[in-house]
Amino acid sequence: MKRWLALLLVVVAAVAFVAVPVYLIFPFRPQTPRALEIGYTLRRWSPVTTLAAVALGLTLVVLIWRHSRRWWARAFAVILLLPVFPAAWFARQNHFEWMFAPVRDAAYARVGEAAFVNDGDMVLAVGKGEEAAGYPVNIIAYHHIVQDTVGAVPIVATY
């Protein structure tokens, strides 16, 4: 019973080291300095802790396998360990950048056609010669960067 509890705790810890920072560092909602500190600390330690969780989890599954005669208990131990592997992979990815990928082929609308922009919305505006472009902040906020050409000049608009 102790091995099962230990395996469950290892799996929960491995997943938490990846999931909690995603929740705490989630953009566009209020964040406290303490929550960000916790999120970044867990994020920094997640590659090491998830690797340790893989090693410890595999050890526990082997011990459970050896001491169990029921096939379903062995299968359940293996299935219970499975979430540790994606957690270990995600801990080595910068999944925050996936949310903020630059807009490469943005579609544009004329001012009169931009019904999705309200009067109170903030807009990042760029002008060159007779040409101007506006980028609604609420749309580029997830991407933080738009590559465009304004007045025949390539630009990068960022927020």
PDB file of C-alpha atoms in Angstrom:
ATOM      1  CA  MET A   1       0.000   0.000   0.000  1.00  0.00           C
ATOM      2  CA  LYS A   2       2.913   2.354   0.728  1.00  0.00           C
ATOM      3  CA  ARG A   3       4.309   1.798  -2.772  1.00  0.00           C
ATOM      4  CA  TRP A   4       0.963   2.689  -4.340  1.00  0.00           C
ATOM      5  CA  LEU A   5       0.685   5.856  -2.275  1.00  0.00           C
ATOM      6  CA  ALA A   6       4.271   6.795  -3.131  1.00  0.00           C
ATOM      7  CA  LEU A   7       3.592   6.217  -6.843  1.00  0.00           C
ATOM      8  CA  LEU A   8       0.477   8.363  -6.694  1.00  0.00           C
ATOM      9  CA  LEU A   9       2.386  11.166  -4.942  1.00  0.00           C
ATOM     10  CA  VAL A  10       5.194  10.996  -7.512  1.00  0.00           C
ATOM     11  CA  VAL A  11       2.718  11.309 -10.382  1.00  0.00           C
ATOM     12  CA  VAL A  12       0.824  14.192  -8.747  1.00  0.00           C
ATOM     13  CA  ALA A  13       4.075  16.029  -7.976  1.00  0.00           C
ATOM     14  CA  ALA A  14       5.420  15.625 -11.519  1.00  0.00           C
ATOM     15  CA  VAL A  15       2.213  16.912 -13.079  1.00  0.00           C
ATOM     16  CA  ALA A  16       1.962  19.750 -10.531  1.00  0.00           C
ATOM     17  CA  PHE A  17       5.486  20.986 -11.285  1.00  0.00           C
ATOM     18  CA  VAL A  18       4.351  21.558 -14.879  1.00  0.00           C
ATOM     19  CA  ALA A  19       0.658  22.471 -14.469  1.00  0.00           C
ATOM     20  CA  VAL A  20       0.903  24.905 -11.541  1.00  0.00           C
ATOM     21  CA  PRO A  21       3.271  27.342 -13.329  1.00  0.00           C
ATOM     22  CA  VAL A  22       0.985  27.319 -16.381  1.00  0.00           C
ATOM     23  CA  TYR A  23      -1.925  28.271 -14.126  1.00  0.00           C
ATOM     24  CA  LEU A  24      -0.026  30.872 -12.076  1.00  0.00           C
ATOM     25  CA  ILE A  25       1.748  32.551 -15.002  1.00  0.00           C
ATOM     26  CA  PHE A  26      -1.363  32.613 -17.188  1.00  0.00           C
ATOM     27  CA  PRO A  27      -1.496  35.960 -18.994  1.00  0.00           C
ATOM     28  CA  PHE A  28      -4.306  38.508 -19.072  1.00  0.00           C
ATOM     29  CA  ARG A  29      -5.619  38.008 -15.576  1.00  0.00           C
ATOM     30  CA  PRO A  30      -4.548  39.439 -12.229  1.00  0.00           C
ATOM     31  CA  GLN A  31      -1.325  37.964 -10.879  1.00  0.00           C
ATOM     32  CA  THR A  32       0.332  38.541  -7.543  1.00  0.00           C
ATOM     33  CA  PRO A  33       4.090  38.837  -7.111  1.00  0.00           C
ATOM     34  CA  ARG A  34       4.035  35.820  -4.767  1.00  0.00           C
ATOM     35  CA  ALA A  35       2.137  33.658  -7.265  1.00  0.00           C
ATOM     36  CA  LEU A  36       4.586  34.605 -10.037  1.00  0.00           C
ATOM     37  CA  GLU A  37       7.515  33.822  -7.745  1.00  0.00           C
ATOM     38  CA  ILE A  38       6.071  30.389  -6.987  1.00  0.00           C
ATOM     39  CA  GLY A  39       5.277  29.768 -10.647  1.00  0.00           C
ATOM     40  CA  TYR A  40       8.755  30.684 -11.862  1.00  0.00           C
ATOM     41  CA  THR A  41      10.408  28.686  -9.073  1.00  0.00           C
ATOM     42  CA  LEU A  42       8.422  25.571  -9.966  1.00  0.00           C
ATOM     43  CA  ARG A  43       9.138  26.191 -13.659  1.00  0.00           C
ATOM     44  CA  ARG A  44      12.861  26.443 -12.972  1.00  0.00           C
ATOM     45  CA  TRP A  45      12.905  23.209 -10.955  1.00  0.00           C
ATOM     46  CA  SER A  46      10.511  21.216 -13.164  1.00  0.00           C
ATOM     47  CA  PRO A  47      13.144  19.662 -15.487  1.00  0.00           C
ATOM     48  CA  VAL A  48      15.039  18.156 -12.539  1.00  0.00           C
ATOM     49  CA  THR A  49      12.003  17.132 -10.509  1.00  0.00           C
ATOM     50  CA  THR A  50      10.205  15.488 -13.420  1.00  0.00           C
ATOM     51  CA  LEU A  51      13.329  13.532 -14.340  1.00  0.00           C
ATOM     52  CA  ALA A  52      13.554  12.367 -10.726  1.00  0.00           C
ATOM     53  CA  ALA A  53       9.846  11.504 -10.872  1.00  0.00           C
ATOM     54  CA  VAL A  54      10.419   9.327 -13.944  1.00  0.00           C
ATOM     55  CA  ALA A  55      13.244   7.449 -12.201  1.00  0.00           C
ATOM     56  CA  LEU A  56      11.397   7.075  -8.903  1.00  0.00           C
ATOM     57  CA  GLY A  57       8.132   6.199 -10.644  1.00  0.00           C
ATOM     58  CA  LEU A  58       9.777   3.488 -12.737  1.00  0.00           C
ATOM     59  CA  THR A  59      11.407   2.069  -9.610  1.00  0.00           C
ATOM     60  CA  LEU A  60       8.069   1.992  -7.796  1.00  0.00           C
ATOM     61  CA  VAL A  61       6.321   0.335 -10.752  1.00  0.00           C
ATOM     62  CA  VAL A  62       9.023  -2.350 -10.859  1.00  0.00           C
ATOM     63  CA  LEU A  63       8.589  -2.962  -7.115  1.00  0.00           C
ATOM     64  CA  ILE A  64       4.805  -3.102  -7.443  1.00  0.00           C
ATOM     65  CA  TRP A  65       5.165  -5.416 -10.454  1.00  0.00           C
ATOM     66  CA  ARG A  66       7.399  -7.824  -8.535  1.00  0.00           C
ATOM     67  CA  HIS A  67       5.176  -7.925  -5.443  1.00  0.00           C
ATOM     68  CA  SER A  68       1.840  -8.208  -7.226  1.00  0.00           C
ATOM     69  CA  ARG A  69       0.447 -11.370  -8.754  1.00  0.00           C
ATOM     70  CA  ARG A  70      -2.646  -9.770 -10.274  1.00  0.00           C
ATOM     71  CA  TRP A  71      -2.315  -8.668 -13.887  1.00  0.00           C
ATOM     72  CA  TRP A  72      -4.741  -5.775 -13.414  1.00  0.00           C
ATOM     73  CA  ALA A  73      -2.674  -4.356 -10.513  1.00  0.00           C
ATOM     74  CA  ARG A  74       0.443  -4.452 -12.671  1.00  0.00           C
ATOM     75  CA  ALA A  75      -1.395  -2.823 -15.572  1.00  0.00           C
ATOM     76  CA  PHE A  76      -2.854  -0.139 -13.283  1.00  0.00           C
ATOM     77  CA  ALA A  77       0.617   0.692 -11.934  1.00  0.00           C
ATOM     78  CA  VAL A  78       1.939   1.188 -15.458  1.00  0.00           C
ATOM     79  CA  ILE A  79      -1.096   3.269 -16.456  1.00  0.00           C
ATOM     80  CA  LEU A  80      -0.777   5.366 -13.306  1.00  0.00           C
ATOM     81  CA  LEU A  81       2.825   6.191 -14.198  1.00  0.00           C
ATOM     82  CA  LEU A  82       2.024   7.332 -17.762  1.00  0.00           C
ATOM     83  CA  PRO A  83       1.297  11.042 -16.979  1.00  0.00           C
ATOM     84  CA  VAL A  84       4.849  11.439 -15.664  1.00  0.00           C
ATOM     85  CA  PHE A  85       6.328  11.080 -19.162  1.00  0.00           C
ATOM     86  CA  PRO A  86       4.413  13.962 -20.792  1.00  0.00           C
ATOM     87  CA  ALA A  87       5.129  16.061 -17.695  1.00  0.00           C
ATOM     88  CA  ALA A  88       8.853  15.379 -18.097  1.00  0.00           C
ATOM     89  CA  TRP A  89       8.633  16.337 -21.768  1.00  0.00           C
ATOM     90  CA  PHE A  90       6.644  19.530 -21.112  1.00  0.00           C
ATOM     91  CA  ALA A  91       9.107  20.538 -18.393  1.00  0.00           C
ATOM     92  CA  ARG A  92      11.757  20.766 -21.103  1.00  0.00           C
ATOM     93  CA  GLN A  93       9.634  22.825 -23.511  1.00  0.00           C
ATOM     94  CA  ASN A  94       8.932  26.520 -23.510  1.00  0.00           C
ATOM     95  CA  HIS A  95       5.193  26.023 -23.832  1.00  0.00           C
ATOM     96  CA  PHE A  96       4.602  29.658 -22.887  1.00  0.00           C
ATOM     97  CA  GLU A  97       6.072  30.644 -26.265  1.00  0.00           C
ATOM     98  CA  TRP A  98       3.510  28.467 -28.009  1.00  0.00           C
ATOM     99  CA  MET A  99       0.816  30.885 -26.851  1.00  0.00           C
ATOM    100  CA  PHE A 100       2.763  33.914 -28.061  1.00  0.00           C
ATOM    101  CA  ALA A 101       3.841  32.888 -31.555  1.00  0.00           C
ATOM    102  CA  PRO A 102       4.200  35.807 -33.982  1.00  0.00           C
ATOM    103  CA  VAL A 103       1.378  36.367 -36.449  1.00  0.00           C
ATOM    104  CA  ARG A 104       2.969  35.490 -39.793  1.00  0.00           C
ATOM    105  CA  ASP A 105       0.099  35.757 -42.270  1.00  0.00           C
ATOM    106  CA  ALA A 106      -2.202  38.212 -40.587  1.00  0.00           C
ATOM    107  CA  ALA A 107      -5.421  39.170 -42.320  1.00  0.00           C
ATOM    108  CA  TYR A 108      -6.204  42.859 -42.376  1.00  0.00           C
ATOM    109  CA  ALA A 109      -9.422  44.851 -42.650  1.00  0.00           C
ATOM    110  CA  ARG A 110     -10.124  48.436 -43.638  1.00  0.00           C
ATOM    111  CA  VAL A 111     -11.235  50.785 -40.878  1.00  0.00           C
ATOM    112  CA  GLY A 112     -14.861  50.692 -42.018  1.00  0.00           C
ATOM    113  CA  GLU A 113     -14.835  46.878 -42.020  1.00  0.00           C
ATOM    114  CA  ALA A 114     -13.226  46.463 -38.583  1.00  0.00           C
ATOM    115  CA  ALA A 115     -16.437  45.843 -36.624  1.00  0.00           C
ATOM    116  CA  PHE A 116     -14.420  43.775 -34.132  1.00  0.00           C
ATOM    117  CA  VAL A 117     -12.679  46.939 -32.855  1.00  0.00           C
ATOM    118  CA  ASN A 118     -14.732  48.966 -30.380  1.00  0.00           C
ATOM    119  CA  ASP A 119     -14.375  52.700 -29.768  1.00  0.00           C
ATOM    120  CA  GLY A 120     -12.669  52.144 -26.397  1.00  0.00           C
ATOM    121  CA  ASP A 121     -10.153  49.551 -27.619  1.00  0.00           C
ATOM    122  CA  MET A 122      -6.465  50.422 -27.574  1.00  0.00           C
ATOM    123  CA  VAL A 123      -4.851  50.297 -31.008  1.00  0.00           C
ATOM    124  CA  LEU A 124      -1.154  50.356 -31.846  1.00  0.00           C
ATOM    125  CA  ALA A 125      -0.890  52.614 -34.909  1.00  0.00           C
ATOM    126  CA  VAL A 126       1.941  52.853 -37.423  1.00  0.00           C
ATOM    127  CA  GLY A 127       2.120  55.328 -40.302  1.00  0.00           C
ATOM    128  CA  LYS A 128       4.522  55.813 -43.198  1.00  0.00           C
ATOM    129  CA  GLY A 129       3.816  58.358 -45.906  1.00  0.00           C
ATOM    130  CA  GLU A 130       0.208  58.091 -47.039  1.00  0.00           C
ATOM    131  CA  GLU A 131      -0.281  54.619 -45.557  1.00  0.00           C
ATOM    132  CA  ALA A 132      -1.243  53.738 -41.981  1.00  0.00           C
ATOM    133  CA  ALA A 133      -2.035  50.530 -40.139  1.00  0.00           C
ATOM    134  CA  GLY A 134      -3.602  49.841 -36.770  1.00  0.00           C
ATOM    135  CA  TYR A 135      -3.184  46.730 -34.640  1.00  0.00           C
ATOM    136  CA  PRO A 136      -5.784  46.217 -31.875  1.00  0.00           C
ATOM    137  CA  VAL A 137      -3.926  45.464 -28.653  1.00  0.00           C
ATOM    138  CA  ASN A 138      -6.490  42.880 -27.537  1.00  0.00           C
ATOM    139  CA  ILE A 139      -5.778  40.886 -30.717  1.00  0.00           C
ATOM    140  CA  ILE A 140      -1.974  41.110 -30.791  1.00  0.00           C
ATOM    141  CA  ALA A 141      -1.699  40.644 -27.026  1.00  0.00           C
ATOM    142  CA  TYR A 142      -1.408  36.857 -27.332  1.00  0.00           C
ATOM    143  CA  HIS A 143       1.193  37.134 -30.066  1.00  0.00           C
ATOM    144  CA  HIS A 144       3.042  40.271 -28.939  1.00  0.00           C
ATOM    145  CA  ILE A 145       4.446  40.756 -32.417  1.00  0.00           C
ATOM    146  CA  VAL A 146       3.074  41.363 -35.914  1.00  0.00           C
ATOM    147  CA  GLN A 147       5.187  41.430 -39.052  1.00  0.00           C
ATOM    148  CA  ASP A 148       3.760  43.733 -41.690  1.00  0.00           C
ATOM    149  CA  THR A 149       4.626  46.222 -44.415  1.00  0.00           C
ATOM    150  CA  VAL A 150       3.475  49.831 -44.081  1.00  0.00           C
ATOM    151  CA  GLY A 151       4.267  52.349 -46.819  1.00  0.00           C
ATOM    152  CA  ALA A 152       6.460  49.755 -48.588  1.00  0.00           C
ATOM    153  CA  VAL A 153       8.624  49.447 -45.453  1.00  0.00           C
ATOM    154  CA  PRO A 154       8.753  46.126 -43.583  1.00  0.00           C
ATOM    155  CA  ILE A 155       7.903  46.670 -39.915  1.00  0.00           C
ATOM    156  CA  VAL A 156       7.529  44.699 -36.743  1.00  0.00           C
ATOM    157  CA  ALA A 157       4.797  45.944 -34.434  1.00  0.00           C
ATOM    158  CA  THR A 158       5.126  44.669 -30.891  1.00  0.00           C
ATOM    159  CA  TYR A 159       3.223  45.007 -27.642  1.00  0.00           C
TER     160      TYR A 159
END
